[in-house]
mmCIF file of C-alpha atoms in Angstrom:
data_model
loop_
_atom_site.group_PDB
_atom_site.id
_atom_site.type_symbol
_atom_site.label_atom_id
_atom_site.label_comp_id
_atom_site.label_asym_id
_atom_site.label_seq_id
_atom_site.Cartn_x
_atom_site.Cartn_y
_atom_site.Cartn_z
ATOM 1 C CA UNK F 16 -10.053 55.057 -156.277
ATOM 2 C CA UNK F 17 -9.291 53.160 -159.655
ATOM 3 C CA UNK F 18 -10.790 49.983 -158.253
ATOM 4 C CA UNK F 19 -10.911 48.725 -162.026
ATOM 5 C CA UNK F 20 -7.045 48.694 -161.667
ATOM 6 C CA UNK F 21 -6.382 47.421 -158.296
ATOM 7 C CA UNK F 22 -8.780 44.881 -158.511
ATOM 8 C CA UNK F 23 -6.522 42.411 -160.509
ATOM 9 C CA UNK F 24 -3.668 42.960 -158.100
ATOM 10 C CA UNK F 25 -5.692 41.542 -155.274
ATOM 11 C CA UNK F 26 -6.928 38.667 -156.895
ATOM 12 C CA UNK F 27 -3.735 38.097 -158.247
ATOM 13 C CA UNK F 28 -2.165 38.789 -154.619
ATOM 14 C CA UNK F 29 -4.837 36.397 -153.279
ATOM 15 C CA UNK F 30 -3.622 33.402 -155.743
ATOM 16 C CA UNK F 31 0.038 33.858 -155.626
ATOM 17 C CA UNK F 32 -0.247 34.115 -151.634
ATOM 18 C CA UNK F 33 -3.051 31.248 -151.643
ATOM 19 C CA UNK F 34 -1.124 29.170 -154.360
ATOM 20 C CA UNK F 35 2.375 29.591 -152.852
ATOM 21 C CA UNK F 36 1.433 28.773 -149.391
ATOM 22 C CA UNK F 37 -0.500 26.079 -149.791
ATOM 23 C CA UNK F 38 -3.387 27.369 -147.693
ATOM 24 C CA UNK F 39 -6.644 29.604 -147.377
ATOM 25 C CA UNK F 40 -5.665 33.288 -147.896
ATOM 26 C CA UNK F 41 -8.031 35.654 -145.718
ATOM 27 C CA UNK F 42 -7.897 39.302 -147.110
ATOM 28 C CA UNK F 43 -7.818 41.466 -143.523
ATOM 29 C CA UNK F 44 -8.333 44.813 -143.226
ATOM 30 C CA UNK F 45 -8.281 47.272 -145.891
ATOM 31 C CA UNK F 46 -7.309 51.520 -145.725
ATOM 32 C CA UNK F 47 -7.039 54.387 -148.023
ATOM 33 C CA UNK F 48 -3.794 55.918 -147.647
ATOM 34 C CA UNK F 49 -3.039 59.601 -148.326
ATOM 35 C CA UNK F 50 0.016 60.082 -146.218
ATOM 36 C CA UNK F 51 3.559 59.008 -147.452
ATOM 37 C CA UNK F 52 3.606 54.988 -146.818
ATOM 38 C CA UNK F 53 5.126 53.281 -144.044
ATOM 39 C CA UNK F 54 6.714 50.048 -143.912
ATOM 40 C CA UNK F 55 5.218 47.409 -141.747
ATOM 41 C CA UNK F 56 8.617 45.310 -141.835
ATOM 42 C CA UNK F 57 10.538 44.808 -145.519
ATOM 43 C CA UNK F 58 8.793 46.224 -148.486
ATOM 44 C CA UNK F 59 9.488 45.817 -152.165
ATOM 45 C CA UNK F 60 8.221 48.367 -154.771
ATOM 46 C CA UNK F 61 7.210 47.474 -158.262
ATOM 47 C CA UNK F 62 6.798 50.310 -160.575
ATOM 48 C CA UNK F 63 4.422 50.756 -163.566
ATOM 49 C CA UNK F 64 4.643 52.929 -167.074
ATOM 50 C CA UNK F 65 2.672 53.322 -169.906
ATOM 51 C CA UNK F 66 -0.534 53.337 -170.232
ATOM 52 C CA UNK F 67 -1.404 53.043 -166.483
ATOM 53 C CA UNK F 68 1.098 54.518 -164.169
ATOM 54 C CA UNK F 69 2.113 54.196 -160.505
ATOM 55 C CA UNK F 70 3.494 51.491 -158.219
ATOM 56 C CA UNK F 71 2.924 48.482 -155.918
ATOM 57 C CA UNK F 72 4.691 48.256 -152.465
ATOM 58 C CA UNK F 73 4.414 44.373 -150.901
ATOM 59 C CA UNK F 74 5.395 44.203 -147.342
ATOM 60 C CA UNK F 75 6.445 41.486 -144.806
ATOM 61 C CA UNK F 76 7.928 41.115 -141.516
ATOM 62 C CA UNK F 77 11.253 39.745 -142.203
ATOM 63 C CA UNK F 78 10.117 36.591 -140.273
ATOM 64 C CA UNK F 79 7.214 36.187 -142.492
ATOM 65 C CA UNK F 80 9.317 36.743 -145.595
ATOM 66 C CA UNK F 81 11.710 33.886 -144.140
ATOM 67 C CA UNK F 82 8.966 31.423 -143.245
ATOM 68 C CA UNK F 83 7.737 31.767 -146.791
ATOM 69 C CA UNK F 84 11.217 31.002 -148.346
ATOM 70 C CA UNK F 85 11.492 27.903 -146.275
ATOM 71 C CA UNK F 86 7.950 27.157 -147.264
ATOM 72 C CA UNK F 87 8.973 27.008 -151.528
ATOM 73 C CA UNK F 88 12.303 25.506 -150.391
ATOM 74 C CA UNK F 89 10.678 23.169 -148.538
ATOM 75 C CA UNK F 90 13.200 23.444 -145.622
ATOM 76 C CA UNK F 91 14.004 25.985 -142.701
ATOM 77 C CA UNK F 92 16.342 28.308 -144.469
ATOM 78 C CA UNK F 93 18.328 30.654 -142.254
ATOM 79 C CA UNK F 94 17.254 34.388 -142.108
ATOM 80 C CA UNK F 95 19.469 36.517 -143.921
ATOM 81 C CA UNK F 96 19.369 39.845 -145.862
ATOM 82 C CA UNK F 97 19.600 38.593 -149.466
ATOM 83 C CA UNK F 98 17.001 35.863 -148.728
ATOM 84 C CA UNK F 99 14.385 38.449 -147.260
ATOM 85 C CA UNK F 100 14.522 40.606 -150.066
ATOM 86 C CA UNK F 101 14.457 38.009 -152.560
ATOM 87 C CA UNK F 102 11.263 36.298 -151.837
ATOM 88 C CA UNK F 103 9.883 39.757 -151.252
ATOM 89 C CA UNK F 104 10.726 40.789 -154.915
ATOM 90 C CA UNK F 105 9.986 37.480 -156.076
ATOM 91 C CA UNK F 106 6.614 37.426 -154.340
ATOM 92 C CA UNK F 107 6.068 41.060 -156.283
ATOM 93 C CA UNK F 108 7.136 40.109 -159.164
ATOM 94 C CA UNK F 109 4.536 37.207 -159.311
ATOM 95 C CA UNK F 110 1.634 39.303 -158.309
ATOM 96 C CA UNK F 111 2.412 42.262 -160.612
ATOM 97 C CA UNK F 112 3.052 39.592 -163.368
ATOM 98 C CA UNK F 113 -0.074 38.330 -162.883
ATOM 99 C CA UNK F 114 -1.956 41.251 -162.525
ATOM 100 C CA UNK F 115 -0.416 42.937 -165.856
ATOM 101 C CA UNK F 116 -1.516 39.953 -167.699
ATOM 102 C CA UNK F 117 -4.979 40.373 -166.997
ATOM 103 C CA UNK F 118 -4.887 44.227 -167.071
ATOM 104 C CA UNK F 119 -3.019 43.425 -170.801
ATOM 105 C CA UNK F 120 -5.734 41.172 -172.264
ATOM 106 C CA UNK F 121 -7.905 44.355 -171.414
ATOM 107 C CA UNK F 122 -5.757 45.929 -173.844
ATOM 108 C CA UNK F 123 -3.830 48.399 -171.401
ATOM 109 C CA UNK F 124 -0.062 48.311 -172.641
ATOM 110 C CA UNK F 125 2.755 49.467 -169.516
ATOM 111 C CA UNK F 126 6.356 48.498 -168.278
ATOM 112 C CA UNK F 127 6.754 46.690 -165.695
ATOM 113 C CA UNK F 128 10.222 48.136 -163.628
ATOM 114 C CA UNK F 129 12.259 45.777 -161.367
ATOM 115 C CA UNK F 130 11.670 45.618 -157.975
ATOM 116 C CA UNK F 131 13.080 48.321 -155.460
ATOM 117 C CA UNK F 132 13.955 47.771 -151.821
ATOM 118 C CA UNK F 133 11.882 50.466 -149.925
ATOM 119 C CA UNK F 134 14.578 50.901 -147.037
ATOM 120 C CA UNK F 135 13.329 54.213 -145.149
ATOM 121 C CA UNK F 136 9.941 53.326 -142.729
ATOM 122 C CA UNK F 137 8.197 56.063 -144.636
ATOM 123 C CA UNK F 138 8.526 55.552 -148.731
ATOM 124 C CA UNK F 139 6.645 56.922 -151.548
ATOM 125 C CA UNK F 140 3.651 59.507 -150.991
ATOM 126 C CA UNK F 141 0.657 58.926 -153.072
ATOM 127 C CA UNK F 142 -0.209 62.167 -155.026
ATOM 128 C CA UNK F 143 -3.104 64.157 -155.247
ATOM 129 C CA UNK F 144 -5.049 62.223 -157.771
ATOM 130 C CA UNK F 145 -3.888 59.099 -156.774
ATOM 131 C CA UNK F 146 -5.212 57.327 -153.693
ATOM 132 C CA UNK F 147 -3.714 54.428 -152.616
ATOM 133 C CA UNK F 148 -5.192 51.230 -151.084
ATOM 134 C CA UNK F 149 -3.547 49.225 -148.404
ATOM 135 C CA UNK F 150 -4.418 45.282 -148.067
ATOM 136 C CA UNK F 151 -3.351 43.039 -145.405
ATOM 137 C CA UNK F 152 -3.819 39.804 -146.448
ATOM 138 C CA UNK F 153 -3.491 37.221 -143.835
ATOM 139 C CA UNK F 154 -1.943 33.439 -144.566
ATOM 140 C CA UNK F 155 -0.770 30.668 -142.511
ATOM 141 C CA UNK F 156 2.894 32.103 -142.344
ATOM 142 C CA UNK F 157 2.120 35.728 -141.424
ATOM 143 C CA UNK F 158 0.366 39.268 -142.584
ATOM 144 C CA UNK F 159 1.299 40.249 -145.734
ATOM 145 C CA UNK F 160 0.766 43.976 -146.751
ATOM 146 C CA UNK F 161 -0.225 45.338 -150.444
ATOM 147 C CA UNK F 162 -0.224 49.034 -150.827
ATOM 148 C CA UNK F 163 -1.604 49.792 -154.474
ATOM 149 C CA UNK F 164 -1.554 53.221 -156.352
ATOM 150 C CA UNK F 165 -2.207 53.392 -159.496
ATOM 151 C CA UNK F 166 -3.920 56.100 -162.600
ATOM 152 C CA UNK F 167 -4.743 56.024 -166.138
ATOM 153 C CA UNK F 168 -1.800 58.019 -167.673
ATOM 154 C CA UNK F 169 -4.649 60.512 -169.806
ATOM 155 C CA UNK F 170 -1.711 61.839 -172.358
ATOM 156 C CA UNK F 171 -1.379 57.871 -173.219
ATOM 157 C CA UNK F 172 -4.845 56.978 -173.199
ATOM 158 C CA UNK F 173 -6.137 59.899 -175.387
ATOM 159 C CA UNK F 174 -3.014 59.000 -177.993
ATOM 160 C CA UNK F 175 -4.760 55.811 -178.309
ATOM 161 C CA UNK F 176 -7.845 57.245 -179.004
ATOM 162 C CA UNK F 177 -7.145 59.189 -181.020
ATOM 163 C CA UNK F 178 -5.156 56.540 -182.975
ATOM 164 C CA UNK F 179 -8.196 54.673 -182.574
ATOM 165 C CA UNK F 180 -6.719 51.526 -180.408
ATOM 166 C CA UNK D 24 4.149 18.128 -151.842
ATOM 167 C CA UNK D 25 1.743 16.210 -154.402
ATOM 168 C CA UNK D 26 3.880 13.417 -156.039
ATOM 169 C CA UNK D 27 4.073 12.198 -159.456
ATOM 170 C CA UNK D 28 4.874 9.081 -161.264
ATOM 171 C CA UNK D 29 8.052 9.576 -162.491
ATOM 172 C CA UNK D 30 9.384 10.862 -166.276
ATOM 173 C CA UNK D 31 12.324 9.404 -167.016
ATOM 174 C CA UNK D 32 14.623 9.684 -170.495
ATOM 175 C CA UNK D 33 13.053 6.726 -172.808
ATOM 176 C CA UNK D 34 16.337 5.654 -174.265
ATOM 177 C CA UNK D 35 18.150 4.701 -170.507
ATOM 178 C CA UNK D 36 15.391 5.369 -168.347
ATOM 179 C CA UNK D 37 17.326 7.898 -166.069
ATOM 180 C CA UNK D 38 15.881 10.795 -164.866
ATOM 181 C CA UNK D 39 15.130 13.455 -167.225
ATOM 182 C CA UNK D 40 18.195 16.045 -166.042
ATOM 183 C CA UNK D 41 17.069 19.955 -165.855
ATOM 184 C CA UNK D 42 18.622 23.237 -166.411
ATOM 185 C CA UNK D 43 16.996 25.693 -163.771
ATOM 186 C CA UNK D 44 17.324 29.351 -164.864
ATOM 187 C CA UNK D 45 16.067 32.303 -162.583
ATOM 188 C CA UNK D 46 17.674 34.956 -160.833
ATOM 189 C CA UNK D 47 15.831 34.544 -157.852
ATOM 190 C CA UNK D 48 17.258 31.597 -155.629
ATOM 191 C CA UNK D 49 14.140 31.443 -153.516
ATOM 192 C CA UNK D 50 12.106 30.565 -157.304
ATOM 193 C CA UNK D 51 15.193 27.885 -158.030
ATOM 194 C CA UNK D 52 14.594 26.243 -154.839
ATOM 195 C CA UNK D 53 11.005 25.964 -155.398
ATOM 196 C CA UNK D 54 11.090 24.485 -159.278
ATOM 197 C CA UNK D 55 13.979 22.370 -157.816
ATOM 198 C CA UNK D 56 11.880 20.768 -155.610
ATOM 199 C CA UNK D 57 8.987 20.476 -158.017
ATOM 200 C CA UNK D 58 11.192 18.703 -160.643
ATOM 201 C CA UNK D 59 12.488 16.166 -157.732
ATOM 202 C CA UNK D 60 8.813 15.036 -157.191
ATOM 203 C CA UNK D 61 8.477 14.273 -161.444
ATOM 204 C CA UNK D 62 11.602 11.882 -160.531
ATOM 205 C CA UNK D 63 13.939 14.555 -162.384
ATOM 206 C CA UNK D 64 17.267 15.726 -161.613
ATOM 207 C CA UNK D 65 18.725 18.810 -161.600
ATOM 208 C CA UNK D 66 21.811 19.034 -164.008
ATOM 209 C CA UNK D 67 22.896 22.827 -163.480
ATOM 210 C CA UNK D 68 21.216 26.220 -162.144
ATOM 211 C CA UNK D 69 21.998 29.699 -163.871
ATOM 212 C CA UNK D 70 21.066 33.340 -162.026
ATOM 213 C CA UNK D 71 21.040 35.025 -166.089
ATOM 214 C CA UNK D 72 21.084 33.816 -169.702
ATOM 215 C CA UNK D 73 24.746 34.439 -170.189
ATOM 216 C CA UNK D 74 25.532 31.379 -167.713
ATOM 217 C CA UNK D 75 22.486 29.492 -168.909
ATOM 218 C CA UNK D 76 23.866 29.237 -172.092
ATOM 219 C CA UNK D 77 27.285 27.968 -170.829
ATOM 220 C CA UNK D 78 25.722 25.836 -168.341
ATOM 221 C CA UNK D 79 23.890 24.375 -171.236
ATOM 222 C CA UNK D 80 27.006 23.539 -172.804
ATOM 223 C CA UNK D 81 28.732 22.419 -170.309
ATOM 224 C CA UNK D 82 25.844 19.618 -168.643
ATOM 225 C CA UNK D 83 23.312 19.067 -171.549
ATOM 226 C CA UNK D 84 20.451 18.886 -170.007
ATOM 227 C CA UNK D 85 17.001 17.561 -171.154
ATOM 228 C CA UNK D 86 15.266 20.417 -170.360
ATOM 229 C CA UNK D 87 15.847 23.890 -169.400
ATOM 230 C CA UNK D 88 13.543 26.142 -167.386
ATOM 231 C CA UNK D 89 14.136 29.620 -168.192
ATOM 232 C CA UNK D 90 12.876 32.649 -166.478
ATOM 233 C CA UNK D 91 12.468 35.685 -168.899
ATOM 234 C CA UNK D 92 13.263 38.942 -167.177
ATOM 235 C CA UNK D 93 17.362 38.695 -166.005
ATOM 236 C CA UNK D 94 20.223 40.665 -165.390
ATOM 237 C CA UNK D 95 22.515 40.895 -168.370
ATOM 238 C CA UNK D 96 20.686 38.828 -170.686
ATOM 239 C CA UNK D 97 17.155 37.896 -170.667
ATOM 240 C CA UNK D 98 15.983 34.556 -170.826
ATOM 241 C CA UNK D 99 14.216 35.188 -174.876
ATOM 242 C CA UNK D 100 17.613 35.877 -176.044
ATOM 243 C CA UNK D 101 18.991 32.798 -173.680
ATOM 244 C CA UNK D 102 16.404 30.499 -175.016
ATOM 245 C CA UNK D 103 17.110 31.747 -179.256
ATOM 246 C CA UNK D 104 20.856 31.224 -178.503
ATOM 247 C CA UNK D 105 20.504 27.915 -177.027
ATOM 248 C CA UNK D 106 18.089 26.388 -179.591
ATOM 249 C CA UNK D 107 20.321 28.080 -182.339
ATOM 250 C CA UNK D 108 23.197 26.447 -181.627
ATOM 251 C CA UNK D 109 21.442 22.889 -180.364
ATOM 252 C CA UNK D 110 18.483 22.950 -182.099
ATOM 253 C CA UNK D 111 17.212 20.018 -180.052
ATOM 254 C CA UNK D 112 17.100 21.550 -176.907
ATOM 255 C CA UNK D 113 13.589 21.462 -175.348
ATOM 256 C CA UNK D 114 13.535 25.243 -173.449
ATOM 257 C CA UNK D 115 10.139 26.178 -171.273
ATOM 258 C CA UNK D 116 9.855 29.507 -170.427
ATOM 259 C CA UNK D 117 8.484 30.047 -166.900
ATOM 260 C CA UNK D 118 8.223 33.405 -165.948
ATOM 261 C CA UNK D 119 4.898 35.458 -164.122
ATOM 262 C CA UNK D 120 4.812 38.071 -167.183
ATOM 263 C CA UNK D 121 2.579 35.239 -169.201
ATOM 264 C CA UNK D 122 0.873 38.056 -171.692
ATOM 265 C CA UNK D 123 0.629 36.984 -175.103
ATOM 266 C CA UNK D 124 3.027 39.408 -176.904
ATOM 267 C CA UNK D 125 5.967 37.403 -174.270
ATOM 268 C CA UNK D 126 4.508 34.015 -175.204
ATOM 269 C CA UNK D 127 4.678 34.839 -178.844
ATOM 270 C CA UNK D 128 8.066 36.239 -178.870
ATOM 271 C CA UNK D 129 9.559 33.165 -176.919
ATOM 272 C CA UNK D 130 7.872 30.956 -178.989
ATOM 273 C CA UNK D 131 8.651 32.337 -182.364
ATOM 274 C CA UNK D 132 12.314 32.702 -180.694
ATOM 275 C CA UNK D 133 12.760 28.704 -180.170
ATOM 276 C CA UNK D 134 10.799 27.854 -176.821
ATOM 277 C CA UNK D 135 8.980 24.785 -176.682
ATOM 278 C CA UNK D 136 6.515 25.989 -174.188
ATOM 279 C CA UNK D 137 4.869 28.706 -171.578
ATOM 280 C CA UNK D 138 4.265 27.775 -167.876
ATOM 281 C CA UNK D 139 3.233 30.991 -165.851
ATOM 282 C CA UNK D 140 4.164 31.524 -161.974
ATOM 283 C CA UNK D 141 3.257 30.765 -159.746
ATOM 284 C CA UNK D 142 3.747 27.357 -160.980
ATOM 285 C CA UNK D 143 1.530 25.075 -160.858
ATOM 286 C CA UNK D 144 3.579 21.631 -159.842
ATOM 287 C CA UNK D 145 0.311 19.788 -162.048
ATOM 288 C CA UNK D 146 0.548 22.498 -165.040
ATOM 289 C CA UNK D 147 4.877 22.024 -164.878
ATOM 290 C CA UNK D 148 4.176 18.227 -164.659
ATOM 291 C CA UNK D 149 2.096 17.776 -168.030
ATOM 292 C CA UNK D 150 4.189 20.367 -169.732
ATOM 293 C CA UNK D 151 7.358 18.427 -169.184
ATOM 294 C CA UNK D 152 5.684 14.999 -170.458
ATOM 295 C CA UNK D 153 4.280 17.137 -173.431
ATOM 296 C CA UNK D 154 7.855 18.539 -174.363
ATOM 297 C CA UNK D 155 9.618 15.346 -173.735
ATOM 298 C CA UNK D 156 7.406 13.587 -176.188
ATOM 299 C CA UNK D 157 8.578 10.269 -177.454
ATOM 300 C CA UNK D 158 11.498 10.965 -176.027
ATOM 301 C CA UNK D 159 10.446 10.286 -172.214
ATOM 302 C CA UNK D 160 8.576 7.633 -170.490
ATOM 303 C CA UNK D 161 6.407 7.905 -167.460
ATOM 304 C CA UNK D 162 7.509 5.216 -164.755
ATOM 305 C CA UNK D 163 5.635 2.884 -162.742
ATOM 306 C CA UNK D 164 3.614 5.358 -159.988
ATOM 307 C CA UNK D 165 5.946 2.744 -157.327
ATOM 308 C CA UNK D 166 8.616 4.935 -159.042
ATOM 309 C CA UNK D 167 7.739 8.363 -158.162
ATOM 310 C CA UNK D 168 9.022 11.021 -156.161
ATOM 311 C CA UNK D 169 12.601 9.128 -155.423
#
């Protein structure tokens, strides 16, 4: 477990959710995962290239993901579809964002891919030499879930060695 | 929430009029409601830079928010052809990729400033006064929020 990668995504999880909501953010309970990954409700994936590699799943109920909405909006919005999976990608974007940044001023270079709607219960599987860490952080508005896999791509990291970077 | 003593345009004291551009609705929403508690007023919303730039010349606003990463053009490009072709336009990029090699480009590219998301309604707040300069005036606290 890479926690010198995942670490930024939970502290910047943990300030986007705190931030956002307006309120204490308690991280929950935390698992490995080595079986293929299973929604809890709606889950957006966020992947990573370069010179760290993998991806990001964040996961909501749908009701969560609505109460959330209405909580930036400042009003009840109604629950649809479209608004679900935007504040879910929206939500990921932040975090990875935020995460990349600090993982960038440590001089690790990557692309960031747009967010994918994980629609089957059962998405990606972690791989053999990647474990991958499930959070549940728990807010005012509902559980949200933060499943994190991620490795040091070695061809990229021993180019930059070698390059001396 | 927090409220703020209200920037308005120096020159006729209205509200300082915004261009909101994101392709998320749900992160619209949420700088549209920041801006109304700085006394602002939303002039236009775009989804991509394509429409930002034709919402720009079609309202004029004040200020434009611009998020960076956006279907069919992204909001760098947005913000150079803007300030290209109205070199007074105040853009501030607000986007959660805030890693210097962005900030750099969108600076060097015609932005006026950087404000990372999540947004910070205090962070947005001073940024605006900053970029409005001499050109807006921060009303009577009595004033704010309305």
């Amino acid at each position: 477990m890479k926690m010198e990668l995942i670490q930024p995504f939970i502290n910047a999880a943990d300030a986007v959710l705190s931030q956002g909501l307006s309120g204490t953010t308690k991280v929950g309970h935390l698992s490995m995962e080595e079986e293929g990954y299973r929604c809890q409700g709606v889950a957006g994936m966020v992947a990573l290239t370069g010179d760290i590699e993998g991806r990001i799943i964040l996961d909501m109920e749908p009701q969560t993901a609505v109460r959330v909405a209405s909580h930036y909006a400042g009003a009840d919005l109604p629950e649809s579809d479209g608004l679900i999976k935007e504040t879910i990608f929206e939500l990921a974007n932040q975090v990875v964002g935020n995460a990349v940044c600090a993982l960038n001023d440590q001089g690790f270079h990557f692309r960031v891919h747009p967010p994918l709607l994980l629609s089957s219960a059962e998405g990606d599987k972690s791989s053999e030499d990647v474990e991958a860490l499930m959070i549940c952080f728990e807010t005012s508005l509902g559980n949200v879930f933060m499943n994190v896999a991620l490795r040091y791509n070695k061809q990229r990291m021993s180019e930059h060695a070698a390059a001396g970077r | 929430m927090e409220q703020f003593a209200a920037v308005k345009r120096s020159k006729d004291g209205q509200p300082v009029r915004y261009l909101i551009v994101d392709d998320s609705v749900f992160a619209r929403k949420n700088l549209t409601r920041m801006i109304e508690t700085f006394g602002g007023q939303v002039a236009a919303e775009a989804g991509d830079g394509l429409t930002a730039i034709s919402e720009f010349d079609r309202t004029h606003p004040d200020i434009v928010l611009m998020d960076i990463t956006m279907p069919q053009m992204e909001g760098i490009e947005a913000a150079e052809k803007i300030v290209q072709a109205h070199p007074e336009a105040r853009v501030v990029m607000v986007s959660s990729v805030g890693y210097q090699e962005n900030i750099v480009a969108a600076l060097q590219r015609g932005a006026r400033h950087f404000v990372q998301k999540p947004v910070k309604p205090e962070v947005l707040y001073e940024v605006i006064k900053y970029v409005m300069g001499e050109d807006g005036l921060v009303a009577n606290a009595a004033g704010a929020g309305v």
